[in-house]
Tab-separated table of N, CA, C and O in Angstrom:
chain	number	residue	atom	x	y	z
A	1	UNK	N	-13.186	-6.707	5.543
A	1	UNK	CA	-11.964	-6.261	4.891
A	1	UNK	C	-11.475	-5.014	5.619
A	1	UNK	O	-12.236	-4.078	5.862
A	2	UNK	N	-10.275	-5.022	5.937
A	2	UNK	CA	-9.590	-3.737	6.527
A	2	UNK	C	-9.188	-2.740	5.583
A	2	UNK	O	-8.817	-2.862	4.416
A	3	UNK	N	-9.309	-1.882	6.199
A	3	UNK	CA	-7.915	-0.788	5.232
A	3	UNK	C	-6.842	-0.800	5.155
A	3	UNK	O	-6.304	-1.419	6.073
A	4	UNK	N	-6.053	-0.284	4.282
A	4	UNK	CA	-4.479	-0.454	4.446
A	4	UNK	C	-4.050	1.040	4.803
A	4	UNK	O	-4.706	2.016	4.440
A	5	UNK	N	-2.979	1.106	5.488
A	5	UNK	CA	-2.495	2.838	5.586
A	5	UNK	C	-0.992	2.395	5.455
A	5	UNK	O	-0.351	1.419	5.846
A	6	UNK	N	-0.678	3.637	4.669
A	6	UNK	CA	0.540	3.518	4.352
A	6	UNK	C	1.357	4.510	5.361
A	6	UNK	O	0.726	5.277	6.088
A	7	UNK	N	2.564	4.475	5.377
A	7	UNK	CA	3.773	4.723	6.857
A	7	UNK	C	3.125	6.151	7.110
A	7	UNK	O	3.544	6.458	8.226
A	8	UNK	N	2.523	6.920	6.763
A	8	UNK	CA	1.788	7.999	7.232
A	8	UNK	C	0.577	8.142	7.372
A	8	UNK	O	0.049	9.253	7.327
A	9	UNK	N	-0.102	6.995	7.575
A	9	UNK	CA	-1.391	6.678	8.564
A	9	UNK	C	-2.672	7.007	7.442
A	9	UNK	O	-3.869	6.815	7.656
A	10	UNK	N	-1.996	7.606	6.083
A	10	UNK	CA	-3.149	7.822	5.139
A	10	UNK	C	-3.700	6.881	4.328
A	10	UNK	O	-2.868	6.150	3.791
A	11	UNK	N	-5.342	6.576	3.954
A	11	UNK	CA	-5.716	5.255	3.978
A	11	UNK	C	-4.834	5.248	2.703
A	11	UNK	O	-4.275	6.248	2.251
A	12	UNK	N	-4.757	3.627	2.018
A	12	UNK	CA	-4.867	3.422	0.498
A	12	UNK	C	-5.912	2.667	0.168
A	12	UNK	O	-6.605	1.962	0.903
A	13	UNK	N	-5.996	2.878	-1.137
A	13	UNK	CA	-7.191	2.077	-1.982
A	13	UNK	C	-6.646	2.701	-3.642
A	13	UNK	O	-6.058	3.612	-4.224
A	14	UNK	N	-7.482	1.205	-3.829
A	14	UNK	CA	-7.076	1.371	-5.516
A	14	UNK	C	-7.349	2.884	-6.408
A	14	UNK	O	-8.250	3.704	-6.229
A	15	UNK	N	-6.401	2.903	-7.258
A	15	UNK	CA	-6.169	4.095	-8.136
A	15	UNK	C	-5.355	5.145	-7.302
A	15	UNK	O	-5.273	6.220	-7.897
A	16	UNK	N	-4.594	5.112	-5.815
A	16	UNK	CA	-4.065	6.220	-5.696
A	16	UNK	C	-2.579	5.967	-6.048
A	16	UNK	O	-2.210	4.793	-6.018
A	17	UNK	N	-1.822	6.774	-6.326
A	17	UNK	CA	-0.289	7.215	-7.054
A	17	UNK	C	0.598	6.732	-5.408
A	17	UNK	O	0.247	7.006	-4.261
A	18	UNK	N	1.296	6.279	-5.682
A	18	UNK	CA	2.419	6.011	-4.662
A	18	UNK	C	3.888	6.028	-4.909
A	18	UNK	O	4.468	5.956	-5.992
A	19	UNK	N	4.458	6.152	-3.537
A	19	UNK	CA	5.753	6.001	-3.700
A	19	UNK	C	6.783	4.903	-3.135
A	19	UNK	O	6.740	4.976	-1.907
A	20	UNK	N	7.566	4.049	-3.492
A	20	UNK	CA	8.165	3.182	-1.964
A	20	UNK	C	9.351	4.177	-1.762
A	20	UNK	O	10.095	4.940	-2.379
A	21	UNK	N	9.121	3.788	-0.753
A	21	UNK	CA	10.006	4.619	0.861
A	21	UNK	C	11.306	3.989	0.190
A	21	UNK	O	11.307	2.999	-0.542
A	22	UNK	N	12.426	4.754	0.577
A	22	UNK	CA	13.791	4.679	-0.229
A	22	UNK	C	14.174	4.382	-1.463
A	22	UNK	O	15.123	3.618	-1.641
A	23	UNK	N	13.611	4.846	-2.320
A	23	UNK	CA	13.605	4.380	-4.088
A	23	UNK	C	12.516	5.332	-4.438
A	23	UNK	O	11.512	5.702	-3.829
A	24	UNK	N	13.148	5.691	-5.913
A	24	UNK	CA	11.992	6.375	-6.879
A	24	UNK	C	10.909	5.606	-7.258
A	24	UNK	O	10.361	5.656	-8.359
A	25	UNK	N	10.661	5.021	-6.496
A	25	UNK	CA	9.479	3.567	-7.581
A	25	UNK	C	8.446	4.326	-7.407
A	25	UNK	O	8.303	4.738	-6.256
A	26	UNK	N	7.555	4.697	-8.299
A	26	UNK	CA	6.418	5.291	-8.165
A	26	UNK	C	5.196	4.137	-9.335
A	26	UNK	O	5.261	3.511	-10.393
A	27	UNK	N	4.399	4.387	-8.463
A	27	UNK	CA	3.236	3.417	-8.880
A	27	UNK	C	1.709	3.415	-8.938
A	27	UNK	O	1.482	3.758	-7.778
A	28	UNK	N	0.657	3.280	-9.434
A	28	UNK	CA	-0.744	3.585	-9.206
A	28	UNK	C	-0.768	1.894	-8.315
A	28	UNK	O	-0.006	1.003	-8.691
A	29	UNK	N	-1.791	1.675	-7.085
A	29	UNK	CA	-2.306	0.689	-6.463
A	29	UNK	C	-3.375	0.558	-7.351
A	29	UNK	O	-4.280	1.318	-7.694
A	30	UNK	N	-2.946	-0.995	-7.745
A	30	UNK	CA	-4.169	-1.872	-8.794
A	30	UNK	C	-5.200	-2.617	-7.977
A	30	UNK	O	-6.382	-2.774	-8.283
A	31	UNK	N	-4.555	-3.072	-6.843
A	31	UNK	CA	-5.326	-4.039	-6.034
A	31	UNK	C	-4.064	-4.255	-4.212
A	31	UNK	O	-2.853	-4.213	-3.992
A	32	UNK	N	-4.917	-4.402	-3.647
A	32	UNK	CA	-4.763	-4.878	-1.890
A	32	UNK	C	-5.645	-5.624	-1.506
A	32	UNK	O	-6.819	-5.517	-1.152
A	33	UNK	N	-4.348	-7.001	-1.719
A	33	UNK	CA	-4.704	-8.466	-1.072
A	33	UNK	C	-4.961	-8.858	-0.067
A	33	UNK	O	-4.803	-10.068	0.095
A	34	UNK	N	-5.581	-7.864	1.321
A	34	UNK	CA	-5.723	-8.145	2.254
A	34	UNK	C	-6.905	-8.746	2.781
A	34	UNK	O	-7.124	-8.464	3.959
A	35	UNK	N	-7.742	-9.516	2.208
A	35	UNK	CA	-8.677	-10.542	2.326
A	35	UNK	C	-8.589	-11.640	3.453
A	35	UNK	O	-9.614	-11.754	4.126
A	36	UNK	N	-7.497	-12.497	3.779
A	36	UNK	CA	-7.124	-13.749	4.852
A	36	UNK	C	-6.077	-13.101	5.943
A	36	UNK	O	-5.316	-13.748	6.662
A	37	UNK	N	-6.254	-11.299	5.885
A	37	UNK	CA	-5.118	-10.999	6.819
A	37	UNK	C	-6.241	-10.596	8.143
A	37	UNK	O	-7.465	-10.503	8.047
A	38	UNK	N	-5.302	-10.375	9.506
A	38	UNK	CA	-6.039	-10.232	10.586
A	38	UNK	C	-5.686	-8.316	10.381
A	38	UNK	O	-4.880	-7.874	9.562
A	39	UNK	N	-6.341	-7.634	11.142
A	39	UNK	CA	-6.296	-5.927	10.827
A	39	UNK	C	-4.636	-5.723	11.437
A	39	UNK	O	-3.959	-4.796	10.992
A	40	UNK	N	-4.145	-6.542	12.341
A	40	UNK	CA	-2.651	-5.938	12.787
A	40	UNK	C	-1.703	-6.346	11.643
A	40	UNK	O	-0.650	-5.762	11.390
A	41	UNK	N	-2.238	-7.517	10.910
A	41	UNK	CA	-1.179	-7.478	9.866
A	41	UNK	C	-0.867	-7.172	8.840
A	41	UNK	O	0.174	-7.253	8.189
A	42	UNK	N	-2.202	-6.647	8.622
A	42	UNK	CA	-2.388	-6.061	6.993
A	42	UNK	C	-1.165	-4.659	6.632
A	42	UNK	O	-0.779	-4.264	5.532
A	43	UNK	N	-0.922	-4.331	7.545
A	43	UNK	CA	0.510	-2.902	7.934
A	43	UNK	C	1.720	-3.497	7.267
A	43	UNK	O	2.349	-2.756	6.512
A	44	UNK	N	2.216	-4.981	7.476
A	44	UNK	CA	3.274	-5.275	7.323
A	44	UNK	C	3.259	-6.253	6.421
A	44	UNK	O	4.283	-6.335	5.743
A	45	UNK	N	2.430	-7.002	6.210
A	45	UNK	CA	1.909	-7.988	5.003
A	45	UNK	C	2.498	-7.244	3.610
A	45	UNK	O	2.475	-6.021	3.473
A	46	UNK	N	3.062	-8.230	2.534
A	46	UNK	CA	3.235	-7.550	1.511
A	46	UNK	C	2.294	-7.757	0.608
A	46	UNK	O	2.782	-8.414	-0.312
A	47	UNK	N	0.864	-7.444	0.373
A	47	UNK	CA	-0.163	-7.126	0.252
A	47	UNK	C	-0.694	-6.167	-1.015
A	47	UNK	O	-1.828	-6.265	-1.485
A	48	UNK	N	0.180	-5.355	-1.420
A	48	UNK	CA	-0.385	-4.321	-2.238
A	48	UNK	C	0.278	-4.070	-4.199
A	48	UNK	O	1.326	-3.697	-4.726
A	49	UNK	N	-0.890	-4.476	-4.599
A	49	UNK	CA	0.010	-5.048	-5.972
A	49	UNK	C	-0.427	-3.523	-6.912
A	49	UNK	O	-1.471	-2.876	-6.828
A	50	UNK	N	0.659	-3.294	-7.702
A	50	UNK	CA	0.805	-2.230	-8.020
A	50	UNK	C	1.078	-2.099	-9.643
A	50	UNK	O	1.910	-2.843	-10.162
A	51	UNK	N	0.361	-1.143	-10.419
A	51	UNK	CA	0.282	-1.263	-12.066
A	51	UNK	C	1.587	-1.370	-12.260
A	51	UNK	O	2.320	-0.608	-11.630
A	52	UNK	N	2.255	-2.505	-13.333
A	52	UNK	CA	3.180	-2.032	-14.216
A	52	UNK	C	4.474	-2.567	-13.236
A	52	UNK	O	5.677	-2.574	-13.499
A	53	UNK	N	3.796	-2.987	-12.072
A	53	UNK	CA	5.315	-3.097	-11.361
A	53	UNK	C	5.172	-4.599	-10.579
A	53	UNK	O	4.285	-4.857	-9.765
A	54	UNK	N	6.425	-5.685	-11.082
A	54	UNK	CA	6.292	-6.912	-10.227
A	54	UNK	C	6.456	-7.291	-8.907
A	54	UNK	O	7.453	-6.877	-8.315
A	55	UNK	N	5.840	-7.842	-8.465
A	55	UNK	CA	6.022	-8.096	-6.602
A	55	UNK	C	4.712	-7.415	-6.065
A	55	UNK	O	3.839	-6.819	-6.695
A	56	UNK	N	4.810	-7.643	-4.875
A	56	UNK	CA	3.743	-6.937	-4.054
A	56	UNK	C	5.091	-6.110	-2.820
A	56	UNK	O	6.320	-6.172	-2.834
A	57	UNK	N	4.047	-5.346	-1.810
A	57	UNK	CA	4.402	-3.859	-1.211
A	57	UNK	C	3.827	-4.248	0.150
A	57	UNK	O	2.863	-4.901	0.550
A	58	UNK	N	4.810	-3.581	0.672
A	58	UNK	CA	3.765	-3.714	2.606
A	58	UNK	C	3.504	-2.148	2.581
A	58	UNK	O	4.291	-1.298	2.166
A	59	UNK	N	2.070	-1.911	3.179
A	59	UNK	CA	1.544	-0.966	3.129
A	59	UNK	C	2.697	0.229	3.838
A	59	UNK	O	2.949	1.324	3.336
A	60	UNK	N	3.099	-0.146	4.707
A	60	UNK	CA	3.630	0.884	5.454
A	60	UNK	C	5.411	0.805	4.717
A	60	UNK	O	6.245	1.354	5.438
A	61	UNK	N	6.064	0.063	3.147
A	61	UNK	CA	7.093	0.767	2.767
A	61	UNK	C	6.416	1.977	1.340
A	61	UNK	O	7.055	2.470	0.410
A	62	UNK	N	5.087	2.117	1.653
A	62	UNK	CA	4.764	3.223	0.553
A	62	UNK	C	4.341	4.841	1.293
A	62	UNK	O	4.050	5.039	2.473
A	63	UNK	N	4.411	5.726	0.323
A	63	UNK	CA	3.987	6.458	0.843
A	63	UNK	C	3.053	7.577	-0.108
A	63	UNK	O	3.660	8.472	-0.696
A	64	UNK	N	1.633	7.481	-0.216
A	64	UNK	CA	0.805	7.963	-0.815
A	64	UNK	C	0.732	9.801	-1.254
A	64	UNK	O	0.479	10.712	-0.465
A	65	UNK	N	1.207	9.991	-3.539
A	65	UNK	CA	1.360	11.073	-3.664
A	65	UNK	C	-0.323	11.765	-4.059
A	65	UNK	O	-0.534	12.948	-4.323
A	66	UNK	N	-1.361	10.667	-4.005
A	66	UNK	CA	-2.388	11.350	-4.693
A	66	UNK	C	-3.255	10.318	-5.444
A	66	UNK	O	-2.935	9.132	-5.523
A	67	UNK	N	-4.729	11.007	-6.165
A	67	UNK	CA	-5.068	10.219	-6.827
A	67	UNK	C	-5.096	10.267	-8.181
A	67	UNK	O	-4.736	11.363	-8.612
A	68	UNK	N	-5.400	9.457	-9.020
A	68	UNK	CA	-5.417	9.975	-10.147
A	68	UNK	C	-6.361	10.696	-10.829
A	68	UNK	O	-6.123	11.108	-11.964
């Protein structure tokens, strides 16, 4: 399993606070589906499912405020 880094190269993993890049959406990471991805794609894959909020996220449109 790879890591995910979000557009500022800082890892993610579940429970940290995020933001997507152009929008107030702020979110805790519940889970990152990157299990069947190869490590170059897991960056752009939309991959990262997030509490409270529908859809999934490509690592690199978030940008990590912290943990909880």
């Amino acid at each position: 399993v790879y890591t995910a880094y979000e557009r500022y190269r800082n890892p993610l993993e579940t429970g940290c606070r995020v933001m997507q890049n152009g929008s107030r959406l702020v979110g805790t990471v519940a889970a990152i589906h990157a299990d069947k991805l190869k490590r170059e794609e897991v960056r752009k894959a939309k991959c990262v499912e997030l509490k409270g909020v529908n859809g999934y996220f490509s690592p690199d449109d978030l940008m990590r405020l912290g943990r909880i």
